[in-house]
Short mmCIF file of C-alpha atoms (C1' of nucleotides) in Angstrom, two decimals:
data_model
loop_
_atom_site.label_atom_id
_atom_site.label_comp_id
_atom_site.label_asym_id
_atom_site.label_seq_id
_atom_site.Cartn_x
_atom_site.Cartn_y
_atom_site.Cartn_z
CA UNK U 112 202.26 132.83 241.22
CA UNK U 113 201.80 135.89 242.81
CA UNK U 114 204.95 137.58 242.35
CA UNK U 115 205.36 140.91 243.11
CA UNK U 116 204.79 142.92 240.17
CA UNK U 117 206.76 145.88 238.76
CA UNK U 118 204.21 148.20 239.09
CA UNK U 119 203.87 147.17 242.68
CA UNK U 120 201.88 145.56 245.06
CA UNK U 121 198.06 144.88 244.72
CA UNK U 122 196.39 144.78 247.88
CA UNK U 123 192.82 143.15 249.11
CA UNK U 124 191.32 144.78 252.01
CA UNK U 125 188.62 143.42 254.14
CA UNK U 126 187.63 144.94 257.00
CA UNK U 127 183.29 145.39 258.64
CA UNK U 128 183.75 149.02 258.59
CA UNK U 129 183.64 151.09 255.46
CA UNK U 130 185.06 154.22 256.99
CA UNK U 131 188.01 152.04 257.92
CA UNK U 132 188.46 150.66 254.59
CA UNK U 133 188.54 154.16 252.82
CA UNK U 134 191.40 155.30 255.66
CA UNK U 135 193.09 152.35 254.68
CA UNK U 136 192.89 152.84 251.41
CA UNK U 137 194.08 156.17 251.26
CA UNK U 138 196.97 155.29 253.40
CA UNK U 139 198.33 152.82 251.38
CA UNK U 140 197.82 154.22 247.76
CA UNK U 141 199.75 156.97 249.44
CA UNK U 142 202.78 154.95 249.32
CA UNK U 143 202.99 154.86 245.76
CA UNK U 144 204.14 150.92 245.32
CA UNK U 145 200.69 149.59 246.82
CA UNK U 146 197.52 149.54 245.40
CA UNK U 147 194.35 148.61 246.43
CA UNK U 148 192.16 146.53 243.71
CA UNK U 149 189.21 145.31 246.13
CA UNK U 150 187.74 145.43 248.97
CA UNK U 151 185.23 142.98 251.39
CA UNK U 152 183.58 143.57 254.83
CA UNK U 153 182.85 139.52 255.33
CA UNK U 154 184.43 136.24 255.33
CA UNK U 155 182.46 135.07 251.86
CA UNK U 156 183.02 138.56 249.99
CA UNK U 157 186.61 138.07 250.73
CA UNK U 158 187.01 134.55 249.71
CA UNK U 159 184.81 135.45 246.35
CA UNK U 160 187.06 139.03 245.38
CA UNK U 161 190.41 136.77 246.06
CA UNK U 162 189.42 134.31 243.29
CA UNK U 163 188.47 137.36 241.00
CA UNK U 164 191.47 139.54 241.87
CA UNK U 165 194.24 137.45 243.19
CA UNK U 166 195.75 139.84 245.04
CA UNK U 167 199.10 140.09 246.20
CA UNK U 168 198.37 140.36 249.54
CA UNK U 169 195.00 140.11 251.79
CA UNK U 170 195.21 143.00 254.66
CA UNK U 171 192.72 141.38 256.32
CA UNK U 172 190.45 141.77 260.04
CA UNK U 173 189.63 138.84 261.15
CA UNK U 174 186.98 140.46 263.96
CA UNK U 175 183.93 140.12 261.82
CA UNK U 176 180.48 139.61 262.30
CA UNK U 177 179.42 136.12 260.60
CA UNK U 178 181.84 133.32 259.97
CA UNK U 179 184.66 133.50 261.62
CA UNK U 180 188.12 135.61 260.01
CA UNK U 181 190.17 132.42 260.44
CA UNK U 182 187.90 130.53 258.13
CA UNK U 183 188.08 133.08 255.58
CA UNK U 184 191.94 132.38 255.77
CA UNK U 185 191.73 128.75 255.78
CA UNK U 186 189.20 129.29 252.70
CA UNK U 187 191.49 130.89 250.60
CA UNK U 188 194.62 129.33 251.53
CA UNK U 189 193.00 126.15 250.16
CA UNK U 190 192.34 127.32 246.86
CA UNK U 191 195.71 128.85 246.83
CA UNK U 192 198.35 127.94 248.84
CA UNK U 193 200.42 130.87 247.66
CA UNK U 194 198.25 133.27 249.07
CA UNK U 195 199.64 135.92 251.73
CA UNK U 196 197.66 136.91 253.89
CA UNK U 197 198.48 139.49 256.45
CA UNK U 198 195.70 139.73 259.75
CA UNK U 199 195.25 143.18 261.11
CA UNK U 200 193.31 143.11 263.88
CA UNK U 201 193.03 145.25 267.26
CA UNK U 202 193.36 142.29 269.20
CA UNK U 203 196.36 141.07 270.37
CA UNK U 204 195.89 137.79 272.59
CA UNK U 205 198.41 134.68 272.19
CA UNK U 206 195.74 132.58 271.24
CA UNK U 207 193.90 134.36 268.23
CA UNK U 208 197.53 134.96 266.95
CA UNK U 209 198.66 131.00 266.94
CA UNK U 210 195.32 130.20 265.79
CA UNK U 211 195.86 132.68 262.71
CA UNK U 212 199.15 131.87 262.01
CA UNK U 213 198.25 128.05 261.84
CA UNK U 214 195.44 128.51 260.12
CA UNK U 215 197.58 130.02 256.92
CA UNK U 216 198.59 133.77 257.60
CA UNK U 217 201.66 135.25 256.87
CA UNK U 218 201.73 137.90 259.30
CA UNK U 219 200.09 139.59 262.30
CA UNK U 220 199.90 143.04 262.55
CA UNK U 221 197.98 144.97 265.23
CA UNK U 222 195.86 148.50 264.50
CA UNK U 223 198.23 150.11 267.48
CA UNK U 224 201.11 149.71 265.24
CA UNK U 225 202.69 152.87 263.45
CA UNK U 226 201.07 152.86 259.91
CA UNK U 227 204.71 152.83 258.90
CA UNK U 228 205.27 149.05 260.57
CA UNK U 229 202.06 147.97 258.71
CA UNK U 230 202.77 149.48 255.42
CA UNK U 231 206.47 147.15 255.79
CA UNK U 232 204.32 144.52 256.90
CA UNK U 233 202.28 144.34 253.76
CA UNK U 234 205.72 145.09 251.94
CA UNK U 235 207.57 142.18 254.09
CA UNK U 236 204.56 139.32 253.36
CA UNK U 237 204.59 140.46 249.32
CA UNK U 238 208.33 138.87 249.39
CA UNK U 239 206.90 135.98 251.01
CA UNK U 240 208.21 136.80 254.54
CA UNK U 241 206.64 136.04 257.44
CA UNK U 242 205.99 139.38 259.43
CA UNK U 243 204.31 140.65 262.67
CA UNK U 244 204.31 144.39 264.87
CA UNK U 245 206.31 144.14 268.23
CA UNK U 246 203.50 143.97 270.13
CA UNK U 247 202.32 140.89 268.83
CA UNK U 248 206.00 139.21 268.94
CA UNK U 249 205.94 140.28 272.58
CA UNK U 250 202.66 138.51 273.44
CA UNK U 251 203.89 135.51 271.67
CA UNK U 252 207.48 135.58 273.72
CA UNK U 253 205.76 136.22 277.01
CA UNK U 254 203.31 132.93 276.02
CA UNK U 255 206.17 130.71 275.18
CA UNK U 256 207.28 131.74 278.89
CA UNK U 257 204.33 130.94 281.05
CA UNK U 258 201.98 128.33 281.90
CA UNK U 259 199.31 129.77 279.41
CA UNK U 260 196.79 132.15 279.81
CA UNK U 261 193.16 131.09 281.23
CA UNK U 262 192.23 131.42 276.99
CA UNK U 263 194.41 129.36 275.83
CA UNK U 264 192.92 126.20 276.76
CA UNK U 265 190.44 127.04 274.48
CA UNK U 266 189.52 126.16 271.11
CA UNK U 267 188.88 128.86 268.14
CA UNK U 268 185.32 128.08 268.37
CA UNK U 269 185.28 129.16 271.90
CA UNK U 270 187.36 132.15 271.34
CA UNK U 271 184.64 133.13 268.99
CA UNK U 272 181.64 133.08 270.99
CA UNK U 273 183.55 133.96 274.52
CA UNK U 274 184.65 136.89 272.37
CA UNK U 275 180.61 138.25 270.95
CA UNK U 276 179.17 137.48 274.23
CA UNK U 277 181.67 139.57 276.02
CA UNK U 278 180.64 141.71 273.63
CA UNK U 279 177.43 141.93 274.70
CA UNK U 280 175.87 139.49 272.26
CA UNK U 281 172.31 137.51 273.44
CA UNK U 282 172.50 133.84 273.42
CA UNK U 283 170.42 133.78 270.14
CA UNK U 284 172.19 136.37 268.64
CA UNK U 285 175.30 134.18 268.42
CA UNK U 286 173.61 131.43 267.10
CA UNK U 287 172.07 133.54 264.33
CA UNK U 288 175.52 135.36 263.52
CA UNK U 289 177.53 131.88 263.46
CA UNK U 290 174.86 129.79 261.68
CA UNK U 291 174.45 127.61 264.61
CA UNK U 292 171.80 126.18 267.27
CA UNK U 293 170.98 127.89 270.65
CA UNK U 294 171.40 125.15 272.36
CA UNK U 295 175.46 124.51 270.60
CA UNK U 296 175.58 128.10 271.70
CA UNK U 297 174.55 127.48 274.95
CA UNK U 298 176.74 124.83 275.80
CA UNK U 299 179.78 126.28 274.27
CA UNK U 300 178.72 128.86 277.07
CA UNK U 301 179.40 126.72 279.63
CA UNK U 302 181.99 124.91 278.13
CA UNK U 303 183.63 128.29 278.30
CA UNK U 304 182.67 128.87 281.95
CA UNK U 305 183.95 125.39 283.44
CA UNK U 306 187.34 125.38 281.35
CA UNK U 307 188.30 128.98 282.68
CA UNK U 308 186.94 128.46 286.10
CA UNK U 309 184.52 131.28 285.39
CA UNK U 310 181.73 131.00 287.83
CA UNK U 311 179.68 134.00 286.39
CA UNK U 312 179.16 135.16 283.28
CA UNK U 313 180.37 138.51 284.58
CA UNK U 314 183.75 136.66 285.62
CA UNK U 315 183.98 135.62 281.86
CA UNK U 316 183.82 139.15 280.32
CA UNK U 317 186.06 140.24 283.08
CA UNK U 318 188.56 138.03 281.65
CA UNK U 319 187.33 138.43 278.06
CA UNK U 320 188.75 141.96 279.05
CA UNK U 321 191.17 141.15 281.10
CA UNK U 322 192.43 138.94 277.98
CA UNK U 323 192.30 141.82 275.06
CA UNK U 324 189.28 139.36 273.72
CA UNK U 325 186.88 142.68 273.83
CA UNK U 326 187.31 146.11 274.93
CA UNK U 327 184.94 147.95 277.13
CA UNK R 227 182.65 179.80 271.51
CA UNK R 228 183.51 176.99 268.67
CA UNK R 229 181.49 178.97 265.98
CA UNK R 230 182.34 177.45 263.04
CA UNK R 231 184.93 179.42 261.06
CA UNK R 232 184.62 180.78 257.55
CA UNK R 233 187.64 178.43 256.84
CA UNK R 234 185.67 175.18 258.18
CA UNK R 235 185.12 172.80 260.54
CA UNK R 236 188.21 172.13 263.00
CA UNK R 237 188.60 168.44 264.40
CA UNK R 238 190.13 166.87 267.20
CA UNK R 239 190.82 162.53 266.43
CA UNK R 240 190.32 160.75 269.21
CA UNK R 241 191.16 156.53 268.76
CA UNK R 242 193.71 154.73 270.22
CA UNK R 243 194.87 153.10 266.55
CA UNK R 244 197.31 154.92 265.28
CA UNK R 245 196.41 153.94 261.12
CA UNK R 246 192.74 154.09 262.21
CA UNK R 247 193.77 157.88 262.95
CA UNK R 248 195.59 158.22 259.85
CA UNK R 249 192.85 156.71 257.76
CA UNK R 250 190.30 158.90 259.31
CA UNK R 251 192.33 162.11 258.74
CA UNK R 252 192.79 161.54 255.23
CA UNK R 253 189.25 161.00 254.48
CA UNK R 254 188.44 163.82 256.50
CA UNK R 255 191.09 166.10 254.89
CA UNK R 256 189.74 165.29 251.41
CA UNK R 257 185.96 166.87 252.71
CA UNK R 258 187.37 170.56 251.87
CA UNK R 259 185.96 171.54 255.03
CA UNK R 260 186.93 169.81 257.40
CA UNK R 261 190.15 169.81 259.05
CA UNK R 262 191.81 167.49 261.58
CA UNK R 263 193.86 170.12 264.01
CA UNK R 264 195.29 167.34 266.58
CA UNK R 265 194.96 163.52 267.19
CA UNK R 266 195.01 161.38 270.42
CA UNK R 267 195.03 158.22 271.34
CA UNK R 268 193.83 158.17 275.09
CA UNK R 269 191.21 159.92 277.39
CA UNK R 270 194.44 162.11 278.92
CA UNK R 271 195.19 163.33 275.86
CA UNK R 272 192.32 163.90 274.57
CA UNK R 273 191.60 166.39 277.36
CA UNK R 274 195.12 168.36 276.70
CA UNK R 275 194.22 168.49 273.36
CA UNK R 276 191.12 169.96 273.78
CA UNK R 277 192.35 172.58 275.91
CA UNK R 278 195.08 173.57 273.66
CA UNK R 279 192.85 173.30 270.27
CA UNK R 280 189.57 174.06 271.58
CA UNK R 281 187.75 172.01 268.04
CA UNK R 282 184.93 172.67 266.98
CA UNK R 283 184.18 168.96 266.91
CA UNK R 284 185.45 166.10 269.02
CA UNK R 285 185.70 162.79 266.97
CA UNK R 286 186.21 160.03 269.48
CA UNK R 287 186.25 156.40 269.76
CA UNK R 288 185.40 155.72 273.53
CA UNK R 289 186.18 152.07 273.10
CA UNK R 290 189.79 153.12 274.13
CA UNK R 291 192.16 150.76 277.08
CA UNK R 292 192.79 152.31 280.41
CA UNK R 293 189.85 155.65 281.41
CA UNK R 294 186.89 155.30 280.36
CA UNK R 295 186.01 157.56 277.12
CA UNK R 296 182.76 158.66 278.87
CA UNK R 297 185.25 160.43 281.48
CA UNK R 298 186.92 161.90 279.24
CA UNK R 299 183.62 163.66 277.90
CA UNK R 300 182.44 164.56 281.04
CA UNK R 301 186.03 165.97 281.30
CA UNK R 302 185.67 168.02 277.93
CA UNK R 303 182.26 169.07 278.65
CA UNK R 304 182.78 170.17 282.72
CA UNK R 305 185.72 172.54 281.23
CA UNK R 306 183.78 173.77 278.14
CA UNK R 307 180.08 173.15 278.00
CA UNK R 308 180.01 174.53 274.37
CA UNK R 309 181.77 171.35 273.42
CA UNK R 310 180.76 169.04 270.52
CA UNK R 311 181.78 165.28 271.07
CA UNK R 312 181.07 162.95 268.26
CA UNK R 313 181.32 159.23 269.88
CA UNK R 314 182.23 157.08 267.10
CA UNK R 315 182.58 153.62 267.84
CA UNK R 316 182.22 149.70 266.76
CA UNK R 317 179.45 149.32 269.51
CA UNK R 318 176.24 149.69 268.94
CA UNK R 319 174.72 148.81 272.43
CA UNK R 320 171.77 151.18 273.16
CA UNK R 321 173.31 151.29 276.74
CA UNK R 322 176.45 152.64 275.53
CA UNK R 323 174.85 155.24 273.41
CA UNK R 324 172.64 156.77 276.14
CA UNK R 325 175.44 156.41 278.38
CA UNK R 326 177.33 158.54 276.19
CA UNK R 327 174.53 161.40 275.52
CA UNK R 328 174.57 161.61 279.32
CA UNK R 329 178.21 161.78 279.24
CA UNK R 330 177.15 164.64 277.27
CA UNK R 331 178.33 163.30 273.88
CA UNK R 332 176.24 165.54 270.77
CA UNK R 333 176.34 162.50 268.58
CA UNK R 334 176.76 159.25 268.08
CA UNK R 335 177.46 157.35 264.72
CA UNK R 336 178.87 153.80 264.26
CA UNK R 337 181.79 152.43 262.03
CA UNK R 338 179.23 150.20 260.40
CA UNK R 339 177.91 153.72 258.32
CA UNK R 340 179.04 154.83 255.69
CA UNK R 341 181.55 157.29 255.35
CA UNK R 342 179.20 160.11 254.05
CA UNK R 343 177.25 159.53 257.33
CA UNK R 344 179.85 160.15 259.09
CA UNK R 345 180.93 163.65 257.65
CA UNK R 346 177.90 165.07 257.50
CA UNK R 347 177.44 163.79 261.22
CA UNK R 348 180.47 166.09 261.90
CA UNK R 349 178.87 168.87 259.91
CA UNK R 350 175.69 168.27 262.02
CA UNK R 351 177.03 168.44 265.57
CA UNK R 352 179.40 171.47 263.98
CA UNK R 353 176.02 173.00 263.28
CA UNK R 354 175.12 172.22 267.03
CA UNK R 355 172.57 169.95 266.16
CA UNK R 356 172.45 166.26 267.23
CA UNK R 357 173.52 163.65 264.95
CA UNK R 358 173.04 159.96 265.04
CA UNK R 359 174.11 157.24 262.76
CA UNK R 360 170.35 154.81 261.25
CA UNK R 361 171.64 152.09 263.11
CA UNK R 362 171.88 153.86 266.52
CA UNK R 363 168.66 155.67 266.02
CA UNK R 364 167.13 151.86 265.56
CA UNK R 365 168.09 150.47 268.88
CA UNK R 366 167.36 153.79 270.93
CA UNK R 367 164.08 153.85 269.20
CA UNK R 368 163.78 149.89 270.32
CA UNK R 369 164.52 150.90 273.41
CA UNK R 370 161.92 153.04 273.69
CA UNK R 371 161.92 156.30 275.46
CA UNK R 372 161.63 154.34 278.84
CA UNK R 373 163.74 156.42 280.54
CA UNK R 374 166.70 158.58 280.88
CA UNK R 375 169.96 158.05 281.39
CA UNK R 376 172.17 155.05 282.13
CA UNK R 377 173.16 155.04 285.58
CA UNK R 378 171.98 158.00 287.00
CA UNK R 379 168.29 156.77 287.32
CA UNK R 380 169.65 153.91 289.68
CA UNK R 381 168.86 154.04 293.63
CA UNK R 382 171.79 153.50 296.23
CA UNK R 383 170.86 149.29 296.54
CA UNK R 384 170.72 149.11 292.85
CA UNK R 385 174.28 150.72 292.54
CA UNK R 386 175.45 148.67 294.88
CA UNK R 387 174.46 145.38 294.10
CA UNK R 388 175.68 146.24 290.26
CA UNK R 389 179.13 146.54 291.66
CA UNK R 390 179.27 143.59 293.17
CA UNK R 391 177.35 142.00 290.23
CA UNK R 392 179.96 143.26 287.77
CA UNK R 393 182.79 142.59 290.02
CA UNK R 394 181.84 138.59 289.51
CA UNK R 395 179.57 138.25 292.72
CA UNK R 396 177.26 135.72 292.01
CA UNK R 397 173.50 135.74 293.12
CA UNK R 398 174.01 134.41 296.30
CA UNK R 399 177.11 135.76 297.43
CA UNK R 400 175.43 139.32 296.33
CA UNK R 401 172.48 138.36 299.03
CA UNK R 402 174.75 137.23 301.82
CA UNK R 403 176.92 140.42 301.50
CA UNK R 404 173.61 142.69 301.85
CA UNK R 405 171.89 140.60 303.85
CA UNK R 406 168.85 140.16 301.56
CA UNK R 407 167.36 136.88 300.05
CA UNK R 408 168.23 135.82 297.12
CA UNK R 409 164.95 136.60 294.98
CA UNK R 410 165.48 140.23 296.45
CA UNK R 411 168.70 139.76 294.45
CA UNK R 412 167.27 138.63 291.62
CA UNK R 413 164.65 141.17 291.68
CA UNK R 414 167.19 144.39 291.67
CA UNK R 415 169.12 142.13 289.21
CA UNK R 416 166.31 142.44 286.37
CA UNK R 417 165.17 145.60 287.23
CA UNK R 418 168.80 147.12 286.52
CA UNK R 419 168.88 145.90 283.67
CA UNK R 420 165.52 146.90 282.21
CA UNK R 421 166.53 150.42 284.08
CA UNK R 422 169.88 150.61 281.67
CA UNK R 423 168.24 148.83 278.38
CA UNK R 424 171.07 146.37 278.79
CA UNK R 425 169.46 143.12 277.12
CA UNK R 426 172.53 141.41 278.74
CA UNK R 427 174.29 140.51 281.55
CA UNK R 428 177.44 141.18 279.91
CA UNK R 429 176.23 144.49 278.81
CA UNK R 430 175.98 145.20 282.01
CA UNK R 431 179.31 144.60 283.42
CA UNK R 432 180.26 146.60 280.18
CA UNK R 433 178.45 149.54 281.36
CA UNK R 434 179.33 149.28 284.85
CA UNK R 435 183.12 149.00 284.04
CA UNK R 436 182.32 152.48 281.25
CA UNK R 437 180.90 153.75 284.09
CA UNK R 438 183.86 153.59 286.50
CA UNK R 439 181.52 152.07 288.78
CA UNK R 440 184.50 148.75 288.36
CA UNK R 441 187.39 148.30 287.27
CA UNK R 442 188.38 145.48 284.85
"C1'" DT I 281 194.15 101.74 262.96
"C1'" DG I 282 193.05 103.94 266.75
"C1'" DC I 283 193.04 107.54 269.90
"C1'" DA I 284 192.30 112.34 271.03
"C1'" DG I 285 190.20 116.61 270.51
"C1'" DC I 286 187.11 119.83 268.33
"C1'" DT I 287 182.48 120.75 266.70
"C1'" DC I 288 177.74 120.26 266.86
"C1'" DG I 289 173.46 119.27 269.07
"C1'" DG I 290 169.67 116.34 271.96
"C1'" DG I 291 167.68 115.47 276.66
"C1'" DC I 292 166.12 116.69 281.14
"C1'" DA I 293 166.12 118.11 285.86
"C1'" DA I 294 167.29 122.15 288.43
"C1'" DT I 295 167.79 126.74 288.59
"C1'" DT I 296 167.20 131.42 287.04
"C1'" DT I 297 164.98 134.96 284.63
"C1'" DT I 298 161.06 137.53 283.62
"C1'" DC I 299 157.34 139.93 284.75
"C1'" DC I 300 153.39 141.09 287.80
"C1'" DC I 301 152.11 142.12 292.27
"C1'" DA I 302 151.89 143.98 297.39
"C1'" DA I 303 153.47 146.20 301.51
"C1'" DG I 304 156.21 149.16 304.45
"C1'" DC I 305 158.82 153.31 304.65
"C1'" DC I 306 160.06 157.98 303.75
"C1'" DG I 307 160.35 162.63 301.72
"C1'" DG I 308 158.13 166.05 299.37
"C1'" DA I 309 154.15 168.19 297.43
"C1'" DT I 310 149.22 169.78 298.14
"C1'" DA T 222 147.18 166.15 307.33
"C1'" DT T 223 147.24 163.69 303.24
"C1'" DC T 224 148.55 161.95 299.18
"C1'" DC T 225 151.82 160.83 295.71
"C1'" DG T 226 155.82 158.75 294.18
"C1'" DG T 227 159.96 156.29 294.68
"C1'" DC T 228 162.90 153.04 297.17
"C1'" DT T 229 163.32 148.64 299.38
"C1'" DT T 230 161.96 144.20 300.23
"C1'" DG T 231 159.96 139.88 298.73
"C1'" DG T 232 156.10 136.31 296.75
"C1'" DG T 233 154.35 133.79 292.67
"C1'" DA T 234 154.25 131.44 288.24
"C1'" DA T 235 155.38 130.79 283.54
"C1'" DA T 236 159.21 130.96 280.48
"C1'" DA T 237 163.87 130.48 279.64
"C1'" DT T 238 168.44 129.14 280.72
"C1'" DT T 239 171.91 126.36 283.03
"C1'" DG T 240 174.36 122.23 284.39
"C1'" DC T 241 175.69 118.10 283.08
"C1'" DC T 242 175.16 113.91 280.53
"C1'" DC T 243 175.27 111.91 276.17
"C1'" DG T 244 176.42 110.56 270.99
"C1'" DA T 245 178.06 111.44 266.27
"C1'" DG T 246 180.95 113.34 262.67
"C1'" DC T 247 185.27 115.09 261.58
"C1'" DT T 248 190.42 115.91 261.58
"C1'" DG T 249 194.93 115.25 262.79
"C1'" DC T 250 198.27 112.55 264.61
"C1'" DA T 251 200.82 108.46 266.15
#
DNA sequence: TGCAGCTCGGGCAATTTTCCCAAGCCGGAT
DNA sequence: ATCCGGCTTGGGAAAATTGCCCGAGCTGCA
């Protein structure tokens, strides 16, 4: 089991951008009790340096290009149930963080958080707490409260590819990144469009936007 | 003038992730020369900051919530035309990036390169030289040279019927309001985007809305 | 066991997009 | 005066996408 260790925590970090991953990593082997023994930038690198490494915790962001984050979670939760896994994404809508959370993570930290409140975070999940920033408990209080946001009708699938062709992603380009058909892509599009009302595909990155599913 | 000092490069961190910032600084810090003199996490402050530290370089995300980051480099640049803005950003659309050279940006590197890349970018536009990451020298070059900048080559219909495109009009609608026929529509439609390089229709409403030309 | 919902794609008519083209208008350059 | 170039407006036709229908496999849940 992955109990903490004396010599402290070891720490997997996947993230798309190497830049990132070096902050990171200088941030938290600045604090003495973590340390970093890998690192990934996809879903499969991740799943193959956990089974090597078995890291204490995974700090990991789930906005890659390829497979989806959230099946990189469910990959290695399944070959260890132990596993803690702590999301750290820039996005903060209600649906990507119930999604997460039920697909096996531990905790849900956003990149506007103080690196102090991520650092405890990582610290919190190692005990094998459950942990998450303000801002993310917020979203998840205020979506207990209302009738649900225009998202959350839809499925992870659909958050996925409403989220990369907000982006600006082609048609084809989606298809290529998530291993599917242009033609599943294509009517996932308009799957998207009729179940949020969207009558435009500018109306959907408006609320793609509007949602904190892609910045502009 | 920012001449670069014997004692290095200055640098002003502009992202609106607080352990993004962090991270960056650190790797930054460990360069020798280079040093990170103020941080901010919004177009406002990014502007104050400027004014108070006059950098030599600007390293800024423009993917940032509320003001566009493009204003805030026409902002930097209209009060100091000296000014050397590094755009560094997650988005590699090649209507972003010649949006942001006509924002007056010196540089423009993604968080896909490597970290190396990315100093010596900051060394480059230091040097007052442009600098652009291999990825964002790809897609301009795909682009070809067709034309100049992103909005500013657009005629008074064109802007207008962007607007409403962006603001969710659909085709119709569009030609009802303007009292043209819909393939007229259609027509402006495809030659905006071929105009801006935006492959996309939600490219487009990206640029409009990083143009200020609507809000999201 | 069965239902419900997600995921994935085929089919096909209708529409839209993509280009190429022409014509009228207007301002500026020659 | 004349011509050039750019804006505005639209036609046309092939290519692509959309809108909507469908079925099949899978998973979770009752």
């Amino acid at each position: 089991m992955s109990e903490v260790a004396a010599t402290g925590i070891s720490v997997l970090l996947v993230d798309d951008h190497p830049i990132v991953r070096q902050g990171y990593r200088r941030v938290l082997e600045s604090q003495g009790d973590l340390h970093v023994v890998a690192e990934a930038d996809n879903a499969a690198d991740a799943y193959g340096a956990f089974k090597t490494h078995d890291p204490d915790v995974v700090l990991m962001d789930i906005s890659m290009p390829g497979a989806s984050g959230l099946e990189a979670i469910r990959n290695i939760r399944a070959r260890n149930p132990r596993a803690r896994i702590l999301v750290f994404t820039m996005h903060n809508e209600a649906v990507l963080v119930k999604a997460a959370f039920s697909a096996g993570a531990s905790g849900f930290v956003t990149k506007s958080s103080a690196p102090s409140a991520v650092v405890n975070a990582i610290r919190s999940v190692a005990r094998g707490e459950r942990a998450m920033s303000d801002d993310i408990a917020h979203v998840l209080a205020e979506d207990s409260l209302s009738t649900g946001s225009a998202l959350d009708q839809l499925g992870e699938r659909e958050i996925e590819i409403l989220r990369q062709f907000a982006g600006g992603a082609t048609t084809e380009e989606i298809a290529t990144h998530l291993n599917l058909s242009v033609k599943t892509v294509q009517n996932y599009h308009y799957l998207i469009k009729t179940k949020t009302g969207a009558r435009t595909d500018a109306q959907l990155v408006r609320l793609a936007a509007a949602c904190g599913l892609t910045k502009i």
